[in-house]
mmCIF file of N, CA, C and O in Angstrom:
data_model
loop_
_atom_site.group_PDB
_atom_site.id
_atom_site.type_symbol
_atom_site.label_atom_id
_atom_site.label_comp_id
_atom_site.label_asym_id
_atom_site.label_seq_id
_atom_site.Cartn_x
_atom_site.Cartn_y
_atom_site.Cartn_z
ATOM 1 N N UNK A 1 -19.997 -2.543 7.097
ATOM 2 C CA UNK A 1 -20.026 -3.715 7.940
ATOM 3 C C UNK A 1 -19.169 -3.455 9.166
ATOM 4 O O UNK A 1 -17.960 -3.270 9.076
ATOM 5 N N UNK A 2 -19.789 -3.446 10.301
ATOM 6 C CA UNK A 2 -19.066 -3.228 11.546
ATOM 7 C C UNK A 2 -18.487 -4.548 12.030
ATOM 8 O O UNK A 2 -19.169 -5.573 12.051
ATOM 9 N N UNK A 3 -17.230 -4.496 12.397
ATOM 10 C CA UNK A 3 -16.572 -5.705 12.889
ATOM 11 C C UNK A 3 -16.295 -5.543 14.371
ATOM 12 O O UNK A 3 -15.570 -4.643 14.776
ATOM 13 N N UNK A 4 -16.894 -6.415 15.161
ATOM 14 C CA UNK A 4 -16.602 -6.387 16.586
ATOM 15 C C UNK A 4 -15.451 -7.358 16.884
ATOM 16 O O UNK A 4 -14.847 -7.936 15.975
ATOM 17 N N UNK A 5 -15.166 -7.551 18.147
ATOM 18 C CA UNK A 5 -14.015 -8.387 18.527
ATOM 19 C C UNK A 5 -14.199 -9.836 18.102
ATOM 20 O O UNK A 5 -13.234 -10.499 17.709
ATOM 21 N N UNK A 6 -15.415 -10.323 18.160
ATOM 22 C CA UNK A 6 -15.645 -11.721 17.810
ATOM 23 C C UNK A 6 -15.449 -11.977 16.317
ATOM 24 O O UNK A 6 -14.918 -13.014 15.926
ATOM 25 N N UNK A 7 -15.879 -11.048 15.470
ATOM 26 C CA UNK A 7 -15.679 -11.256 14.036
ATOM 27 C C UNK A 7 -14.206 -11.119 13.657
ATOM 28 O O UNK A 7 -13.742 -11.817 12.756
ATOM 29 N N UNK A 8 -13.477 -10.253 14.335
ATOM 30 C CA UNK A 8 -12.046 -10.149 14.085
ATOM 31 C C UNK A 8 -11.348 -11.455 14.459
ATOM 32 O O UNK A 8 -10.500 -11.963 13.715
ATOM 33 N N UNK A 9 -11.717 -12.035 15.605
ATOM 34 C CA UNK A 9 -11.134 -13.313 16.003
ATOM 35 C C UNK A 9 -11.546 -14.433 15.050
ATOM 36 O O UNK A 9 -10.756 -15.336 14.775
ATOM 37 N N UNK A 10 -12.767 -14.384 14.539
ATOM 38 C CA UNK A 10 -13.199 -15.402 13.586
ATOM 39 C C UNK A 10 -12.403 -15.312 12.290
ATOM 40 O O UNK A 10 -11.954 -16.329 11.744
ATOM 41 N N UNK A 11 -12.207 -14.090 11.782
ATOM 42 C CA UNK A 11 -11.395 -13.918 10.568
ATOM 43 C C UNK A 11 -9.959 -14.352 10.816
ATOM 44 O O UNK A 11 -9.338 -15.009 9.965
ATOM 45 N N UNK A 12 -9.412 -14.006 11.964
ATOM 46 C CA UNK A 12 -8.039 -14.403 12.285
ATOM 47 C C UNK A 12 -7.920 -15.918 12.366
ATOM 48 O O UNK A 12 -6.921 -16.499 11.917
ATOM 49 N N UNK A 13 -8.929 -16.577 12.905
ATOM 50 C CA UNK A 13 -8.922 -18.039 12.994
ATOM 51 C C UNK A 13 -8.895 -18.662 11.611
ATOM 52 O O UNK A 13 -8.097 -19.561 11.333
ATOM 53 N N UNK A 14 -9.746 -18.182 10.706
ATOM 54 C CA UNK A 14 -9.777 -18.750 9.356
ATOM 55 C C UNK A 14 -8.494 -18.483 8.587
ATOM 56 O O UNK A 14 -8.009 -19.350 7.843
ATOM 57 N N UNK A 15 -7.927 -17.289 8.756
ATOM 58 C CA UNK A 15 -6.661 -16.977 8.080
ATOM 59 C C UNK A 15 -5.546 -17.872 8.604
ATOM 60 O O UNK A 15 -4.730 -18.398 7.836
ATOM 61 N N UNK A 16 -5.514 -18.086 9.929
ATOM 62 C CA UNK A 16 -4.486 -18.948 10.505
ATOM 63 C C UNK A 16 -4.652 -20.394 10.041
ATOM 64 O O UNK A 16 -3.655 -21.085 9.799
ATOM 65 N N UNK A 17 -5.873 -20.875 9.907
ATOM 66 C CA UNK A 17 -6.096 -22.232 9.410
ATOM 67 C C UNK A 17 -5.620 -22.346 7.968
ATOM 68 O O UNK A 17 -4.954 -23.327 7.588
ATOM 69 N N UNK A 18 -5.927 -21.351 7.144
ATOM 70 C CA UNK A 18 -5.509 -21.377 5.746
ATOM 71 C C UNK A 18 -3.988 -21.366 5.621
ATOM 72 O O UNK A 18 -3.405 -22.156 4.854
ATOM 73 N N UNK A 19 -3.325 -20.514 6.372
ATOM 74 C CA UNK A 19 -1.859 -20.442 6.328
ATOM 75 C C UNK A 19 -1.249 -21.725 6.882
ATOM 76 O O UNK A 19 -0.251 -22.232 6.344
ATOM 77 N N UNK A 20 -1.849 -22.287 7.926
ATOM 78 C CA UNK A 20 -1.360 -23.550 8.468
ATOM 79 C C UNK A 20 -1.456 -24.678 7.467
ATOM 80 O O UNK A 20 -0.522 -25.479 7.315
ATOM 81 N N UNK A 21 -2.580 -24.755 6.747
ATOM 82 C CA UNK A 21 -2.718 -25.768 5.702
ATOM 83 C C UNK A 21 -1.705 -25.565 4.582
ATOM 84 O O UNK A 21 -1.146 -26.535 4.057
ATOM 85 N N UNK A 22 -1.471 -24.307 4.215
ATOM 86 C CA UNK A 22 -0.494 -24.025 3.160
ATOM 87 C C UNK A 22 0.913 -24.432 3.595
ATOM 88 O O UNK A 22 1.677 -25.002 2.793
ATOM 89 N N UNK A 23 1.267 -24.167 4.841
ATOM 90 C CA UNK A 23 2.593 -24.554 5.322
ATOM 91 C C UNK A 23 2.754 -26.073 5.402
ATOM 92 O O UNK A 23 3.811 -26.609 5.048
ATOM 93 N N UNK A 24 1.713 -26.758 5.834
ATOM 94 C CA UNK A 24 1.783 -28.217 5.882
ATOM 95 C C UNK A 24 1.882 -28.780 4.469
ATOM 96 O O UNK A 24 2.637 -29.728 4.216
ATOM 97 N N UNK A 25 1.150 -28.207 3.529
ATOM 98 C CA UNK A 25 1.235 -28.664 2.139
ATOM 99 C C UNK A 25 2.626 -28.406 1.564
ATOM 100 O O UNK A 25 3.165 -29.242 0.820
ATOM 101 N N UNK A 26 3.219 -27.252 1.886
ATOM 102 C CA UNK A 26 4.587 -26.987 1.436
ATOM 103 C C UNK A 26 5.553 -28.019 2.000
ATOM 104 O O UNK A 26 6.422 -28.527 1.291
ATOM 105 N N UNK A 27 5.399 -28.319 3.261
ATOM 106 C CA UNK A 27 6.279 -29.299 3.886
ATOM 107 C C UNK A 27 6.105 -30.691 3.320
ATOM 108 O O UNK A 27 7.056 -31.463 3.219
ATOM 109 N N UNK A 28 4.867 -31.033 2.942
ATOM 110 C CA UNK A 28 4.597 -32.383 2.458
ATOM 111 C C UNK A 28 4.942 -32.560 0.986
ATOM 112 O O UNK A 28 5.436 -33.614 0.585
ATOM 113 N N UNK A 29 4.691 -31.549 0.164
ATOM 114 C CA UNK A 29 4.799 -31.731 -1.281
ATOM 115 C C UNK A 29 5.965 -30.997 -1.932
ATOM 116 O O UNK A 29 6.414 -31.384 -3.004
ATOM 117 N N UNK A 30 6.464 -29.938 -1.311
ATOM 118 C CA UNK A 30 7.509 -29.144 -1.970
ATOM 119 C C UNK A 30 8.902 -29.520 -1.491
ATOM 120 O O UNK A 30 9.810 -29.674 -2.293
ATOM 121 N N UNK A 31 9.077 -29.658 -0.191
ATOM 122 C CA UNK A 31 10.391 -29.904 0.374
ATOM 123 C C UNK A 31 10.499 -31.346 0.847
ATOM 124 O O UNK A 31 9.697 -31.804 1.650
ATOM 125 N N UNK A 32 11.490 -32.053 0.329
ATOM 126 C CA UNK A 32 11.660 -33.465 0.668
ATOM 127 C C UNK A 32 12.695 -33.693 1.762
ATOM 128 O O UNK A 32 12.842 -34.800 2.247
ATOM 129 N N UNK A 33 13.421 -32.651 2.136
ATOM 130 C CA UNK A 33 14.478 -32.833 3.134
ATOM 131 C C UNK A 33 13.980 -32.390 4.509
ATOM 132 O O UNK A 33 12.783 -32.382 4.780
ATOM 133 N N UNK A 34 14.890 -32.020 5.366
ATOM 134 C CA UNK A 34 14.554 -31.657 6.745
ATOM 135 C C UNK A 34 13.699 -30.392 6.797
ATOM 136 O O UNK A 34 12.888 -30.228 7.721
ATOM 137 N N UNK A 35 13.819 -29.528 5.813
ATOM 138 C CA UNK A 35 13.018 -28.298 5.806
ATOM 139 C C UNK A 35 11.523 -28.605 5.760
ATOM 140 O O UNK A 35 10.716 -27.843 6.289
ATOM 141 N N UNK A 36 11.150 -29.711 5.141
ATOM 142 C CA UNK A 36 9.740 -30.096 5.099
ATOM 143 C C UNK A 36 9.174 -30.350 6.479
ATOM 144 O O UNK A 36 8.034 -29.996 6.765
ATOM 145 N N UNK A 37 9.983 -30.967 7.335
ATOM 146 C CA UNK A 37 9.541 -31.189 8.715
ATOM 147 C C UNK A 37 9.348 -29.864 9.439
ATOM 148 O O UNK A 37 8.420 -29.705 10.235
ATOM 149 N N UNK A 38 10.217 -28.905 9.165
ATOM 150 C CA UNK A 38 10.085 -27.580 9.791
ATOM 151 C C UNK A 38 8.819 -26.871 9.347
ATOM 152 O O UNK A 38 8.101 -26.285 10.168
ATOM 153 N N UNK A 39 8.539 -26.904 8.040
ATOM 154 C CA UNK A 39 7.325 -26.278 7.539
ATOM 155 C C UNK A 39 6.084 -26.929 8.142
ATOM 156 O O UNK A 39 5.136 -26.241 8.529
ATOM 157 N N UNK A 40 6.082 -28.249 8.220
ATOM 158 C CA UNK A 40 4.917 -28.951 8.766
ATOM 159 C C UNK A 40 4.727 -28.637 10.247
ATOM 160 O O UNK A 40 3.598 -28.449 10.706
ATOM 161 N N UNK A 41 5.813 -28.568 10.995
ATOM 162 C CA UNK A 41 5.671 -28.272 12.426
ATOM 163 C C UNK A 41 5.201 -26.840 12.654
ATOM 164 O O UNK A 41 4.404 -26.589 13.563
ATOM 165 N N UNK A 42 5.657 -25.906 11.849
ATOM 166 C CA UNK A 42 5.166 -24.528 11.967
ATOM 167 C C UNK A 42 3.689 -24.460 11.584
ATOM 168 O O UNK A 42 2.907 -23.732 12.205
ATOM 169 N N UNK A 43 3.273 -25.247 10.592
ATOM 170 C CA UNK A 43 1.853 -25.303 10.224
ATOM 171 C C UNK A 43 1.000 -25.818 11.359
ATOM 172 O O UNK A 43 -0.098 -25.305 11.609
ATOM 173 N N UNK A 44 1.496 -26.822 12.079
ATOM 174 C CA UNK A 44 0.769 -27.335 13.243
ATOM 175 C C UNK A 44 0.710 -26.264 14.334
ATOM 176 O O UNK A 44 -0.296 -26.121 15.023
ATOM 177 N N UNK A 45 1.771 -25.486 14.472
ATOM 178 C CA UNK A 45 1.757 -24.368 15.423
ATOM 179 C C UNK A 45 0.715 -23.330 15.054
ATOM 180 O O UNK A 45 0.065 -22.752 15.939
ATOM 181 N N UNK A 46 0.541 -23.081 13.754
ATOM 182 C CA UNK A 46 -0.509 -22.158 13.320
ATOM 183 C C UNK A 46 -1.881 -22.694 13.704
ATOM 184 O O UNK A 46 -2.769 -21.917 14.087
ATOM 185 N N UNK A 47 -2.079 -24.018 13.595
ATOM 186 C CA UNK A 47 -3.342 -24.602 14.034
ATOM 187 C C UNK A 47 -3.561 -24.375 15.523
ATOM 188 O O UNK A 47 -4.682 -24.114 15.954
ATOM 189 N N UNK A 48 -2.513 -24.494 16.320
ATOM 190 C CA UNK A 48 -2.642 -24.291 17.762
ATOM 191 C C UNK A 48 -3.042 -22.855 18.081
ATOM 192 O O UNK A 48 -3.907 -22.608 18.934
ATOM 193 N N UNK A 49 -2.442 -21.897 17.394
ATOM 194 C CA UNK A 49 -2.795 -20.491 17.632
ATOM 195 C C UNK A 49 -4.222 -20.217 17.162
ATOM 196 O O UNK A 49 -4.976 -19.480 17.810
ATOM 197 N N UNK A 50 -4.626 -20.827 16.044
ATOM 198 C CA UNK A 50 -6.001 -20.666 15.567
ATOM 199 C C UNK A 50 -6.991 -21.245 16.573
ATOM 200 O O UNK A 50 -8.079 -20.696 16.773
ATOM 201 N N UNK A 51 -6.610 -22.344 17.215
ATOM 202 C CA UNK A 51 -7.464 -22.946 18.233
ATOM 203 C C UNK A 51 -7.636 -21.992 19.418
ATOM 204 O O UNK A 51 -8.738 -21.831 19.958
ATOM 205 N N UNK A 52 -6.560 -21.317 19.806
ATOM 206 C CA UNK A 52 -6.631 -20.336 20.897
ATOM 207 C C UNK A 52 -7.529 -19.167 20.502
ATOM 208 O O UNK A 52 -8.358 -18.710 21.296
ATOM 209 N N UNK A 53 -7.374 -18.675 19.260
ATOM 210 C CA UNK A 53 -8.223 -17.586 18.805
ATOM 211 C C UNK A 53 -9.689 -17.994 18.828
ATOM 212 O O UNK A 53 -10.557 -17.219 19.219
ATOM 213 N N UNK A 54 -9.974 -19.223 18.399
ATOM 214 C CA UNK A 54 -11.340 -19.699 18.395
ATOM 215 C C UNK A 54 -11.881 -19.820 19.827
ATOM 216 O O UNK A 54 -13.055 -19.535 20.080
ATOM 217 N N UNK A 55 -11.032 -20.237 20.766
ATOM 218 C CA UNK A 55 -11.464 -20.366 22.156
ATOM 219 C C UNK A 55 -11.719 -18.999 22.788
ATOM 220 O O UNK A 55 -12.504 -18.895 23.736
ATOM 221 N N UNK A 56 -11.068 -17.959 22.296
ATOM 222 C CA UNK A 56 -11.244 -16.634 22.871
ATOM 223 C C UNK A 56 -12.511 -15.933 22.405
ATOM 224 O O UNK A 56 -12.907 -14.927 23.006
ATOM 225 N N UNK A 57 -13.130 -16.433 21.344
ATOM 226 C CA UNK A 57 -14.357 -15.791 20.861
ATOM 227 C C UNK A 57 -15.422 -15.827 21.955
ATOM 228 O O UNK A 57 -15.667 -16.857 22.551
ATOM 229 N N UNK A 58 -16.024 -14.702 22.211
ATOM 230 C CA UNK A 58 -17.054 -14.606 23.228
ATOM 231 C C UNK A 58 -16.530 -14.327 24.623
ATOM 232 O O UNK A 58 -17.297 -14.011 25.519
ATOM 233 N N UNK A 59 -15.246 -14.448 24.854
ATOM 234 C CA UNK A 59 -14.673 -14.225 26.173
ATOM 235 C C UNK A 59 -13.933 -12.892 26.271
ATOM 236 O O UNK A 59 -13.699 -12.415 27.354
ATOM 237 N N UNK A 60 -13.550 -12.345 25.163
ATOM 238 C CA UNK A 60 -12.760 -11.100 25.182
ATOM 239 C C UNK A 60 -13.694 -9.926 25.112
ATOM 240 O O UNK A 60 -14.665 -9.917 24.399
#
């Protein structure tokens, strides 16, 4: 299976979404103190980077 730039960006987008969801879940369900807010904000940052990767598909 040959992977071009678009499929690499697509895989990176899905991995970033999965990790972002995991970080938000950790922040919401595992940590009840201030660390939970940090995990959730980093998860939202992962969503932002995944959005950029998705926007770059077809342009790179």
